[in-house]
CSV table of N, CA and C in Angstrom, one decimal:
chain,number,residue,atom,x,y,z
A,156,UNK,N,207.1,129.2,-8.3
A,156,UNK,CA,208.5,129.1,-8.0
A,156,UNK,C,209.4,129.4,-9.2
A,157,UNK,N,208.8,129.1,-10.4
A,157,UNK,CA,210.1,129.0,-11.1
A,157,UNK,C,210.0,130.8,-11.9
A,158,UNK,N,208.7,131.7,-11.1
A,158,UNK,CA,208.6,132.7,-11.7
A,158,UNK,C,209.7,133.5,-10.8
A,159,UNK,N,210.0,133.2,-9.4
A,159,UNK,CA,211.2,133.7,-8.7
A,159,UNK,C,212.1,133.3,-9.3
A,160,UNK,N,212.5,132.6,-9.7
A,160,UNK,CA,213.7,132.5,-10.5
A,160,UNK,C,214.2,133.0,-11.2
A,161,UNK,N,213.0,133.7,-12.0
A,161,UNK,CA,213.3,134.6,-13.7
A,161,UNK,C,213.7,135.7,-12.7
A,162,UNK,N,212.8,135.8,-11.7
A,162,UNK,CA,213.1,137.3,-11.1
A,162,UNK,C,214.6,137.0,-11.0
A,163,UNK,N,214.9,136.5,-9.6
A,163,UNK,CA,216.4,136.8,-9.8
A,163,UNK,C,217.2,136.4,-10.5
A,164,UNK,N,217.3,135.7,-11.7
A,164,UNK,CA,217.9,135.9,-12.8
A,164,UNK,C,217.9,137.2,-13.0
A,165,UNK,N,217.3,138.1,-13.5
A,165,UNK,CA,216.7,139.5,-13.7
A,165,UNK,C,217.5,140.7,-13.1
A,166,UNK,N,217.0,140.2,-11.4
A,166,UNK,CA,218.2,141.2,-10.5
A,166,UNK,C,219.3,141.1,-10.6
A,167,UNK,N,219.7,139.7,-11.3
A,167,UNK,CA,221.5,139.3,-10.9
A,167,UNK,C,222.3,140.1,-12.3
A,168,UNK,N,221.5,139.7,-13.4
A,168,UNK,CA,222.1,140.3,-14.6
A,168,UNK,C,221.9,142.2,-14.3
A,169,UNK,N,220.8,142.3,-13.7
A,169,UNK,CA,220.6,144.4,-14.1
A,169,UNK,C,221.8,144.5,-12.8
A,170,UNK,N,222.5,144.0,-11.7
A,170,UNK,CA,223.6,144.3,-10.7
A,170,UNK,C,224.6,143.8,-11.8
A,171,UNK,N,224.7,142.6,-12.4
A,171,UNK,CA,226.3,142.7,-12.9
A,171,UNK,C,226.4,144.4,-13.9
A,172,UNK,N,225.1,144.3,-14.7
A,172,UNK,CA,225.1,145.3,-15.9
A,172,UNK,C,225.3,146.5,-15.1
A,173,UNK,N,224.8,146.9,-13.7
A,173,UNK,CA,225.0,148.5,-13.7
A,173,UNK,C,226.4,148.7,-12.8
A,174,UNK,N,226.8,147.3,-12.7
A,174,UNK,CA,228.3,147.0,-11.9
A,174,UNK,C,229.3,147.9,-13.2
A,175,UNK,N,228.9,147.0,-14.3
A,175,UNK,CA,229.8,147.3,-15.4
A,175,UNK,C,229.8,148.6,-15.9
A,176,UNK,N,228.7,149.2,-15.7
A,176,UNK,CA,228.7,150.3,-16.3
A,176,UNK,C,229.6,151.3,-15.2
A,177,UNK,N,229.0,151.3,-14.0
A,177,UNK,CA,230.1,152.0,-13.1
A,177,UNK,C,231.3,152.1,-13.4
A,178,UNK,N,231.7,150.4,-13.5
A,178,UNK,CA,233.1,150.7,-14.0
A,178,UNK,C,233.7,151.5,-14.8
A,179,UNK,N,232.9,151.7,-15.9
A,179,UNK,CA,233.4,152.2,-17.3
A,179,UNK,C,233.5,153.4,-17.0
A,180,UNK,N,232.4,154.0,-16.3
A,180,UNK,CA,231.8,155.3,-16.0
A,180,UNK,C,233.2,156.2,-15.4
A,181,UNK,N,233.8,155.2,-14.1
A,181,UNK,CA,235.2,155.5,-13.3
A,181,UNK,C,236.0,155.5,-13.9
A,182,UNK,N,236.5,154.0,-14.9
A,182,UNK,CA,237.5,154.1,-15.7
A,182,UNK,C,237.8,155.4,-16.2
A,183,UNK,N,236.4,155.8,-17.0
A,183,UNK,CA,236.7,156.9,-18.1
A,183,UNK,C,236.9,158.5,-17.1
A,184,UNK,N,236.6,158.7,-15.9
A,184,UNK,CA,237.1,159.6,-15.2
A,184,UNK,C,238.6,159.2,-15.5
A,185,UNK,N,238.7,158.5,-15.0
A,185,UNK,CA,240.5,158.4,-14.4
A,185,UNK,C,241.6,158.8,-15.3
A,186,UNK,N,240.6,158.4,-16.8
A,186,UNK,CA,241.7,158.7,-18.0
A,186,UNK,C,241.5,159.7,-18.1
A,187,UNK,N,240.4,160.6,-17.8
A,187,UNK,CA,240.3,162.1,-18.2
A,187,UNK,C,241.4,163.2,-17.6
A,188,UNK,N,241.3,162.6,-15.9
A,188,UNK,CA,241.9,163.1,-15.1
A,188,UNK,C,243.2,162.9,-15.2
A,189,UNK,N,244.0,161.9,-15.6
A,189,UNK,CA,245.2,161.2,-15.9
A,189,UNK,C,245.7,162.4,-17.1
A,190,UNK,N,244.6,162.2,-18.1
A,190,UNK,CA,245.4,162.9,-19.5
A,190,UNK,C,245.2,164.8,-18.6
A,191,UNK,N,245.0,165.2,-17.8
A,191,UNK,CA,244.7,166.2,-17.6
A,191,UNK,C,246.4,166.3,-17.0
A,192,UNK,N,246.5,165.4,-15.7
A,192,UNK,CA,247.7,165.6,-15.0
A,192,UNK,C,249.0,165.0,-16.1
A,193,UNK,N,248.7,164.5,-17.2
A,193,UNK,CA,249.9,164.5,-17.5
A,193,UNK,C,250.4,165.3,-18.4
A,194,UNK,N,249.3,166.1,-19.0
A,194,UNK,CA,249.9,167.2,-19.7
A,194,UNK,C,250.2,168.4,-18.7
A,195,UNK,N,250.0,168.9,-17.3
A,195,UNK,CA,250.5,169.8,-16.5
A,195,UNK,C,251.6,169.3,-16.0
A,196,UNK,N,252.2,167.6,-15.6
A,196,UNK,CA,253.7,168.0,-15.6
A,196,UNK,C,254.4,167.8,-16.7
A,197,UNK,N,254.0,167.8,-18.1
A,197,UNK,CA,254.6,168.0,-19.3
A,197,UNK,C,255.0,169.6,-19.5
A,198,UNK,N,254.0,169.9,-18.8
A,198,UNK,CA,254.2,171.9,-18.5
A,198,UNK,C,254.8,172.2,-17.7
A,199,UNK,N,255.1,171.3,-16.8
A,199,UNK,CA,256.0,171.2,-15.2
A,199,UNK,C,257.4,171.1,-15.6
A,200,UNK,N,257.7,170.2,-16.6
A,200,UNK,CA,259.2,169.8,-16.7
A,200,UNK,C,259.5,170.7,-17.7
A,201,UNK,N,258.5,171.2,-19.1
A,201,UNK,CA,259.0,172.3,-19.7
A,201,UNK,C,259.5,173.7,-19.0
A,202,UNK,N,258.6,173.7,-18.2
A,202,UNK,CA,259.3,175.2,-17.7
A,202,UNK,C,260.6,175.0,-16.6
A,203,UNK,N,260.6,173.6,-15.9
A,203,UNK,CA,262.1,173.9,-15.1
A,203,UNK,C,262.9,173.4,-16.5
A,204,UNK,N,262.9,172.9,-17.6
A,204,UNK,CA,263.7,172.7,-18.1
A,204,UNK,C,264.2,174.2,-18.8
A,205,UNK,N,263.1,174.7,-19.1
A,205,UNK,CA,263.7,176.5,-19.6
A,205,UNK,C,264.4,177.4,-18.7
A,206,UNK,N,263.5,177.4,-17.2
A,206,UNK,CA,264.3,177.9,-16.2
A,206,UNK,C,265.6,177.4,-16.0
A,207,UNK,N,266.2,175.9,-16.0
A,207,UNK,CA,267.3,176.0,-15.8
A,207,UNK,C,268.2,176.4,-16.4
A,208,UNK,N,268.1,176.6,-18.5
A,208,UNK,CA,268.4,177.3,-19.4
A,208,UNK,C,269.0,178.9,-18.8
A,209,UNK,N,267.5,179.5,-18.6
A,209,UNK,CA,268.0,180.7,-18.0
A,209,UNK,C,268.7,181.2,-17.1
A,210,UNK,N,268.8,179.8,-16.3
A,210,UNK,CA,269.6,180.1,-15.0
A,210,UNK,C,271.3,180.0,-15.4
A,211,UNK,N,271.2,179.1,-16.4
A,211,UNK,CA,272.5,178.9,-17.2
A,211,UNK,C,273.4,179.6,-17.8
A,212,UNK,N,272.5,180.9,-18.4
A,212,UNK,CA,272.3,182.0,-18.9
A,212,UNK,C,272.8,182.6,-18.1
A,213,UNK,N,272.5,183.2,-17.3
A,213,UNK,CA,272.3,184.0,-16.1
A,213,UNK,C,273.7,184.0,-16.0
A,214,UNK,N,274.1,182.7,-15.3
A,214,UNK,CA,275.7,182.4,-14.9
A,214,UNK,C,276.8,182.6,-15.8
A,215,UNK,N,276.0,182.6,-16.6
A,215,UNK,CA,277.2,182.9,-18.0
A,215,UNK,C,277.7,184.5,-18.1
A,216,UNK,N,276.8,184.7,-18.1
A,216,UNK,CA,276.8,185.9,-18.5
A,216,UNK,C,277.2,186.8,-17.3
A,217,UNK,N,277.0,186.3,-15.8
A,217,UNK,CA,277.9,186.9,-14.8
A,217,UNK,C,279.3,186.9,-14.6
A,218,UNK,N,279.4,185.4,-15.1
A,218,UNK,CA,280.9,185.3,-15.5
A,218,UNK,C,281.7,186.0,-16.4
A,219,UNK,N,280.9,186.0,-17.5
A,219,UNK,CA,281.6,186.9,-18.3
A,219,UNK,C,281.8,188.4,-18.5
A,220,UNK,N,280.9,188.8,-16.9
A,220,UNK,CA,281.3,190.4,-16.8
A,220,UNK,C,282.6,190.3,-15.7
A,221,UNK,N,282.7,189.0,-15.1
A,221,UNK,CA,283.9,189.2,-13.6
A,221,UNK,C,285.0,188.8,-14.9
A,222,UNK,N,284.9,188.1,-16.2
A,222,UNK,CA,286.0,188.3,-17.0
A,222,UNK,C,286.6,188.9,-17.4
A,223,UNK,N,285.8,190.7,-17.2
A,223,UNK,CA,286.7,191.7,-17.6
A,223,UNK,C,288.0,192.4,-16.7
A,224,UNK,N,287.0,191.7,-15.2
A,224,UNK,CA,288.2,192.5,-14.5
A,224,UNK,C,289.1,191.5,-14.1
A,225,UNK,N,289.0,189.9,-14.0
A,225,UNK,CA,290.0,189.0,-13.3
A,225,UNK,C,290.6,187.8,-14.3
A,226,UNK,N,291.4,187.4,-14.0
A,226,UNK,CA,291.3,186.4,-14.7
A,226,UNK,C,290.5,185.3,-15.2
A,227,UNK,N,290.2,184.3,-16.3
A,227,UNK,CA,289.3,183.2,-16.4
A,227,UNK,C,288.9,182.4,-15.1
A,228,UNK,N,290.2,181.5,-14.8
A,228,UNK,CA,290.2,181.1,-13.4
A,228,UNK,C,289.6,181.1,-12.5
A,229,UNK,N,289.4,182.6,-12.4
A,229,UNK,CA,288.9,183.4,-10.8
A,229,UNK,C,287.5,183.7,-11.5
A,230,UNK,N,287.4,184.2,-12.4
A,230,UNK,CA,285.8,184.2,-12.1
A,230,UNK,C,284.6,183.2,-12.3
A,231,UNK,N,285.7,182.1,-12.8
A,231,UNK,CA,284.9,180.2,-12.9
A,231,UNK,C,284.5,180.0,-11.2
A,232,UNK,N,285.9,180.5,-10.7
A,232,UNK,CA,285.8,179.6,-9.5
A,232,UNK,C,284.7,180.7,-8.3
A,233,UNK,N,284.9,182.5,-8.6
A,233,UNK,CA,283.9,182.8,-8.3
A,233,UNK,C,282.4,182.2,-8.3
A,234,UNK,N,282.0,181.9,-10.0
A,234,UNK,CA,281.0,181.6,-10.4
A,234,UNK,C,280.7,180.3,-9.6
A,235,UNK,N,281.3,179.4,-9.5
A,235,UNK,CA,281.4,178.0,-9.0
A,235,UNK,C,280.8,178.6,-7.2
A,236,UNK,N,281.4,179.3,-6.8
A,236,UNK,CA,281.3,179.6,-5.5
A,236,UNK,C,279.7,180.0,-4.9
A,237,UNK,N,279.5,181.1,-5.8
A,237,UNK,CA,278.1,181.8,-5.7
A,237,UNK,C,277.4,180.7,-6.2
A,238,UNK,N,277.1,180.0,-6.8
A,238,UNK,CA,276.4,178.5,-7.3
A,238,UNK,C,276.1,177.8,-6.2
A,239,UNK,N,277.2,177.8,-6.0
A,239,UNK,CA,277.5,176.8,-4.4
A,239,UNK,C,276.5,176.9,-3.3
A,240,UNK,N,276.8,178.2,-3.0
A,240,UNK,CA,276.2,179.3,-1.9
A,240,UNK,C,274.6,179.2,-1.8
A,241,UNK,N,274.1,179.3,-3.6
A,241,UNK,CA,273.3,179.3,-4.1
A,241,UNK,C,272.2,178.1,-3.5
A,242,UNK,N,272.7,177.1,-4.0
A,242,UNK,CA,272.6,175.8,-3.7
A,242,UNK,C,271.8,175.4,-2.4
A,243,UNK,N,273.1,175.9,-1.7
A,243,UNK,CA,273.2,175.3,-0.4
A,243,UNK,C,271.9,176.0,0.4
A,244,UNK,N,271.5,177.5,0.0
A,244,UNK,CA,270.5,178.4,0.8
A,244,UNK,C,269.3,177.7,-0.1
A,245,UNK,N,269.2,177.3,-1.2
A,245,UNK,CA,267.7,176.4,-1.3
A,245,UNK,C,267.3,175.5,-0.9
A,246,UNK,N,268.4,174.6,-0.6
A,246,UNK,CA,268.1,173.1,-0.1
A,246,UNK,C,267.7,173.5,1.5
A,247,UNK,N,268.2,174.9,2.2
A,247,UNK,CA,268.0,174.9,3.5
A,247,UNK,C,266.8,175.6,3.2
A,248,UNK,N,266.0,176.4,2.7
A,248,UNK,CA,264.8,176.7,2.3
A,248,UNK,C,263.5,176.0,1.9
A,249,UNK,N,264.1,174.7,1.0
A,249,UNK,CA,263.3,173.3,1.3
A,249,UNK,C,263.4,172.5,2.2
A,250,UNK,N,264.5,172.5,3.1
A,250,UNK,CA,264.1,171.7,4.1
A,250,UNK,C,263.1,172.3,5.3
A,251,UNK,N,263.5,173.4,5.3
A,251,UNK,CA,262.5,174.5,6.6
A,251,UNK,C,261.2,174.6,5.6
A,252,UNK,N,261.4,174.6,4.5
A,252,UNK,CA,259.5,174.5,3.9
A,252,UNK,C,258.8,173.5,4.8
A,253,UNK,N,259.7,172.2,4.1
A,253,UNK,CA,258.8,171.3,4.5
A,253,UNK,C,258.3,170.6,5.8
A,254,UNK,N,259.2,171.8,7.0
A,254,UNK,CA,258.7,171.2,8.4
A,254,UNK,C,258.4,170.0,9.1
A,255,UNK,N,259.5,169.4,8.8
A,255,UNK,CA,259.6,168.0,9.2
A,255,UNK,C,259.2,168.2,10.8
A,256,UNK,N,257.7,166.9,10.5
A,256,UNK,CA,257.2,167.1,12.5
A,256,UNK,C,256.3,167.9,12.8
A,257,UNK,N,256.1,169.1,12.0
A,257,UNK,CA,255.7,170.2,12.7
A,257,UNK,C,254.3,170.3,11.5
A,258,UNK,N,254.3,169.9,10.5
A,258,UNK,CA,253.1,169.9,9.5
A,258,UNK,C,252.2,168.4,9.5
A,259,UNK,N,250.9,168.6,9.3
A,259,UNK,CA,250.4,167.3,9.6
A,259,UNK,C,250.7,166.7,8.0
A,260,UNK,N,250.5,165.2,8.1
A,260,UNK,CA,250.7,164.6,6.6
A,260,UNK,C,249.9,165.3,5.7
A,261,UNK,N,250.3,165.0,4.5
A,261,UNK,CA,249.5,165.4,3.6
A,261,UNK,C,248.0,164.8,3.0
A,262,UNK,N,247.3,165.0,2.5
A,262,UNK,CA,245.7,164.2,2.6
A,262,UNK,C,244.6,164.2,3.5
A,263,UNK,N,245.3,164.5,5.0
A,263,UNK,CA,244.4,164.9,6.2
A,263,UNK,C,243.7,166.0,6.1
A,264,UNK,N,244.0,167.0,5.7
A,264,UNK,CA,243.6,168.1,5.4
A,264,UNK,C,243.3,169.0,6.6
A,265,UNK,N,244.4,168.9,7.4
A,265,UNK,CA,244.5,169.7,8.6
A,265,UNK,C,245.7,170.6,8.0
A,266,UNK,N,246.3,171.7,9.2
A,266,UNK,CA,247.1,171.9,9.2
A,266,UNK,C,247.7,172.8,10.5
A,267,UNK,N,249.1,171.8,11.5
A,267,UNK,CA,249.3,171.3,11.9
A,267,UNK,C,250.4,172.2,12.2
A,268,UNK,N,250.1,173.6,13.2
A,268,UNK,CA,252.0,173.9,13.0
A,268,UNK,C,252.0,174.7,11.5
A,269,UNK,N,250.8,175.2,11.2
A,269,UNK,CA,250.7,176.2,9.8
A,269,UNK,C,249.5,176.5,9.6
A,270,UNK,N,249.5,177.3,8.3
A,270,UNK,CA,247.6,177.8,8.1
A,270,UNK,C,247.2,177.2,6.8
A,271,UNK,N,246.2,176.8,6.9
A,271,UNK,CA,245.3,176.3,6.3
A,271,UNK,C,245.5,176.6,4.8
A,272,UNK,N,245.7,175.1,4.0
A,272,UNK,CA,245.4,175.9,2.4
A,272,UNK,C,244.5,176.6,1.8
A,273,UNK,N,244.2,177.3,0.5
A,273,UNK,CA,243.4,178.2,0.6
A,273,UNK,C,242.1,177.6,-0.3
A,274,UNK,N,242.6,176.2,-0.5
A,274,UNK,CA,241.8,175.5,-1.2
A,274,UNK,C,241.5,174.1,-0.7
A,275,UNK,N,240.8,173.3,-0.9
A,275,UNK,CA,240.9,171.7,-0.4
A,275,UNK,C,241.9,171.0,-0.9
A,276,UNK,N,242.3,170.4,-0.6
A,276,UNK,CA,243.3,169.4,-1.1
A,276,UNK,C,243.2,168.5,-2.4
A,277,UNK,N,241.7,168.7,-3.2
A,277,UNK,CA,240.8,168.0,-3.8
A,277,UNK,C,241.3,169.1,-5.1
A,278,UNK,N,241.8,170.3,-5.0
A,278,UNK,CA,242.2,171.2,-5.8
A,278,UNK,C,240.4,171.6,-6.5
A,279,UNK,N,239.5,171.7,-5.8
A,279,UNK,CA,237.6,171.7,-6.3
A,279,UNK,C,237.1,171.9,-5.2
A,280,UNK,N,236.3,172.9,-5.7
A,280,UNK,CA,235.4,173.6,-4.8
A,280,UNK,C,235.8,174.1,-4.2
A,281,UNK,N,234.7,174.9,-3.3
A,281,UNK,CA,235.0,176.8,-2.2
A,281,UNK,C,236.2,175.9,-1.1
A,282,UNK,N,237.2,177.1,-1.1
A,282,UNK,CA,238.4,177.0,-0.4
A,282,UNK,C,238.1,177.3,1.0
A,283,UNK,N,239.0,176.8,1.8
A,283,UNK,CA,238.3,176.3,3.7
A,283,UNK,C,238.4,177.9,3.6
A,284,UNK,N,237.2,178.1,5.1
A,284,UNK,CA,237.0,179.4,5.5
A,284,UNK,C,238.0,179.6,6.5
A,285,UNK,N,238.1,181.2,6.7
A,285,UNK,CA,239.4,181.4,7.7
A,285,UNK,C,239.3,181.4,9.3
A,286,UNK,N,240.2,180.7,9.4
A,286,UNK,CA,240.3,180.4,11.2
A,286,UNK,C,240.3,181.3,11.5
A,287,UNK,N,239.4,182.0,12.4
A,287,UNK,CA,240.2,183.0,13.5
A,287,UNK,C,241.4,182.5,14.1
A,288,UNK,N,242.1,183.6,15.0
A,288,UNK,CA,243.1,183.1,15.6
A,288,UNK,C,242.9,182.6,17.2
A,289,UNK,N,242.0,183.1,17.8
A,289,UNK,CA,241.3,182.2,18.7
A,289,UNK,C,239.8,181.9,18.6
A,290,UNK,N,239.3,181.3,19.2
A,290,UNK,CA,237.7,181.3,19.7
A,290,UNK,C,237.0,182.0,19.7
A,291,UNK,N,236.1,182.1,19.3
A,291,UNK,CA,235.2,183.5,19.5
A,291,UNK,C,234.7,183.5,20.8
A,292,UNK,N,234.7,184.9,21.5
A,292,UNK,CA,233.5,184.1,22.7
A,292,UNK,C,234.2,183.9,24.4
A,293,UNK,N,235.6,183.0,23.8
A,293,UNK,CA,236.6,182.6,24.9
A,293,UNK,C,237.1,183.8,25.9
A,294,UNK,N,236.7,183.8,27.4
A,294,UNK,CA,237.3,184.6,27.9
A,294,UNK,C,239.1,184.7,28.1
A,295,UNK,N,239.6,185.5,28.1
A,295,UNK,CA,241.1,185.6,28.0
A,295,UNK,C,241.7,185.3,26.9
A,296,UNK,N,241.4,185.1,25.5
A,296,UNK,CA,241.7,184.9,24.3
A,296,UNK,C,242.2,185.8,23.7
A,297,UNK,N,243.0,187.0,24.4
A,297,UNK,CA,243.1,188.3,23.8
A,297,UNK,C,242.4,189.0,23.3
A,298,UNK,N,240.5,189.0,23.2
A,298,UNK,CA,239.9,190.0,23.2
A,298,UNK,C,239.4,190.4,24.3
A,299,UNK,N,239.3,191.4,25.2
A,299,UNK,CA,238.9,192.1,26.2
A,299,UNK,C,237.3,191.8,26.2
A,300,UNK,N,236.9,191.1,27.5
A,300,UNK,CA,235.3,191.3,27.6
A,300,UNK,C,235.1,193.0,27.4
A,301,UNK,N,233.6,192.5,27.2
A,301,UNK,CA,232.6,194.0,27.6
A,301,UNK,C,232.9,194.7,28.4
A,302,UNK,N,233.5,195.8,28.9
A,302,UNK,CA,232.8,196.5,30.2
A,302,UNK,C,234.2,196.5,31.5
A,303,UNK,N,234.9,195.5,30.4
A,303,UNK,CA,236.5,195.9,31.3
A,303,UNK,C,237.9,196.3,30.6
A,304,UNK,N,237.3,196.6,29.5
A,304,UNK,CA,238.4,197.6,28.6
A,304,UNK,C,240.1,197.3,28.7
A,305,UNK,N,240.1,196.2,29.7
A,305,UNK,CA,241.4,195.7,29.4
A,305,UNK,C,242.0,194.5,28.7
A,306,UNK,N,243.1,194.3,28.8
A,306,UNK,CA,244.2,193.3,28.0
A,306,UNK,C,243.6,191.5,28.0
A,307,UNK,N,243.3,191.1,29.3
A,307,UNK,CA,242.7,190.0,29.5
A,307,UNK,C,243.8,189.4,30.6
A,308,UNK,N,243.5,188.1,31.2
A,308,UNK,CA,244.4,187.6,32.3
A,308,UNK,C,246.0,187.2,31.2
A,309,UNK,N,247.0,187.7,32.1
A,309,UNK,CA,248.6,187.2,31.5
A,309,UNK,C,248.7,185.8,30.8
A,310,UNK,N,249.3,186.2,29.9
A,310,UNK,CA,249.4,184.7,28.7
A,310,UNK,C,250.1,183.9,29.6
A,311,UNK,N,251.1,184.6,30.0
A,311,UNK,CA,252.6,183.5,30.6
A,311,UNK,C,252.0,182.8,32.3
A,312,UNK,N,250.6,183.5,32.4
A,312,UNK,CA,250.3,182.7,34.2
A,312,UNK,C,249.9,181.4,33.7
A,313,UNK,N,249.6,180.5,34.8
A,313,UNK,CA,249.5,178.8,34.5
A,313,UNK,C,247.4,179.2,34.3
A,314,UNK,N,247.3,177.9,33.4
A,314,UNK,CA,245.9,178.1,33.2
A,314,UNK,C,245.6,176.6,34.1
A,315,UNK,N,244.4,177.2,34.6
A,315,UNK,CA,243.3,176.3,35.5
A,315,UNK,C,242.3,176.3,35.1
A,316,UNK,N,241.6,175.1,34.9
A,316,UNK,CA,240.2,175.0,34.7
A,316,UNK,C,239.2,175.0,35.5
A,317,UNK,N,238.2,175.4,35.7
A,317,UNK,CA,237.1,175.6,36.9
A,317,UNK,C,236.7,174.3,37.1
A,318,UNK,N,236.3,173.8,38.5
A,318,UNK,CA,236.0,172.4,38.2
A,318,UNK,C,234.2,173.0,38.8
């Protein structure tokens, strides 16, 4: 009896010890990965921070050609205007990006009302293979069977299933 004992003594310490070592093993992923992502948005905020520079630029320097022909004023308030305009057609370009409703969440790794990214979501390993656009195989799926060289039955008729 008291030789079962050592035994699990034995088992209980090699589970805590290979418990611990997992841990470490994870921990030290996470930092890896961690210091990996946080030097990409340290590259993330450098570059919109230069791009907005340039964009700054940009505006300056348009202004300062409509200063030849109009007054200060008018080409501030031009400049202000196209900004504006500016603006307004990005924000409606991120909102229609982002397909509110129409895209499945993010992490599911479907996609929902769009095509498929060209990588996993995991940003690792071979990128999903490409959907056809229908079925292979499916009669009326817009490829023509064998042997009847036509279009296939009308999209817009109601579909029935065989029972």
């Amino acid at each position: 009896m008291n030789r079962l004992d050592h035994l699990e003594h034995l088992d209980k310490d090699l589970v805590d010890e290979l418990a611990q070592v997992a841990r470490e093993a994870v921990r030290d992923e996470l930092r890896e990965q961690t210091r990996k992502q946080r030097r990409t948005a340290a590259l993330y905020a450098a570059s919109g921070a230069v791009g907005l520079y340039a964009g700054a630029a940009l505006a300056l320097a348009l202004g300062l050609v409509l200063v030849l022909g109009l007054p200060g004023w008018a080409a501030a308030l031009i400049m202000a205007a196209v900004l504006g305009v500016a603006a307004y057609l990005l924000r409606g370009a991120a909102r229609s990006g982002s397909g509110h409703g129409t895209m499945a969440s993010p992490g599911d790794g479907a996609a929902i009302g769009g095509t498929a990214p060209s990588a996993p979501p995991s940003g690792r390993g071979m990128p999903y293979p490409p959907t056809p656009p229908t079925a292979p195989g499916v009669p009326g799926a817009g490829v023509p069977e064998p042997g009847t060289g036509g279009p296939g039955p009308d999209p817009e008729a109601p579909h029935h299933r065989a029972r």
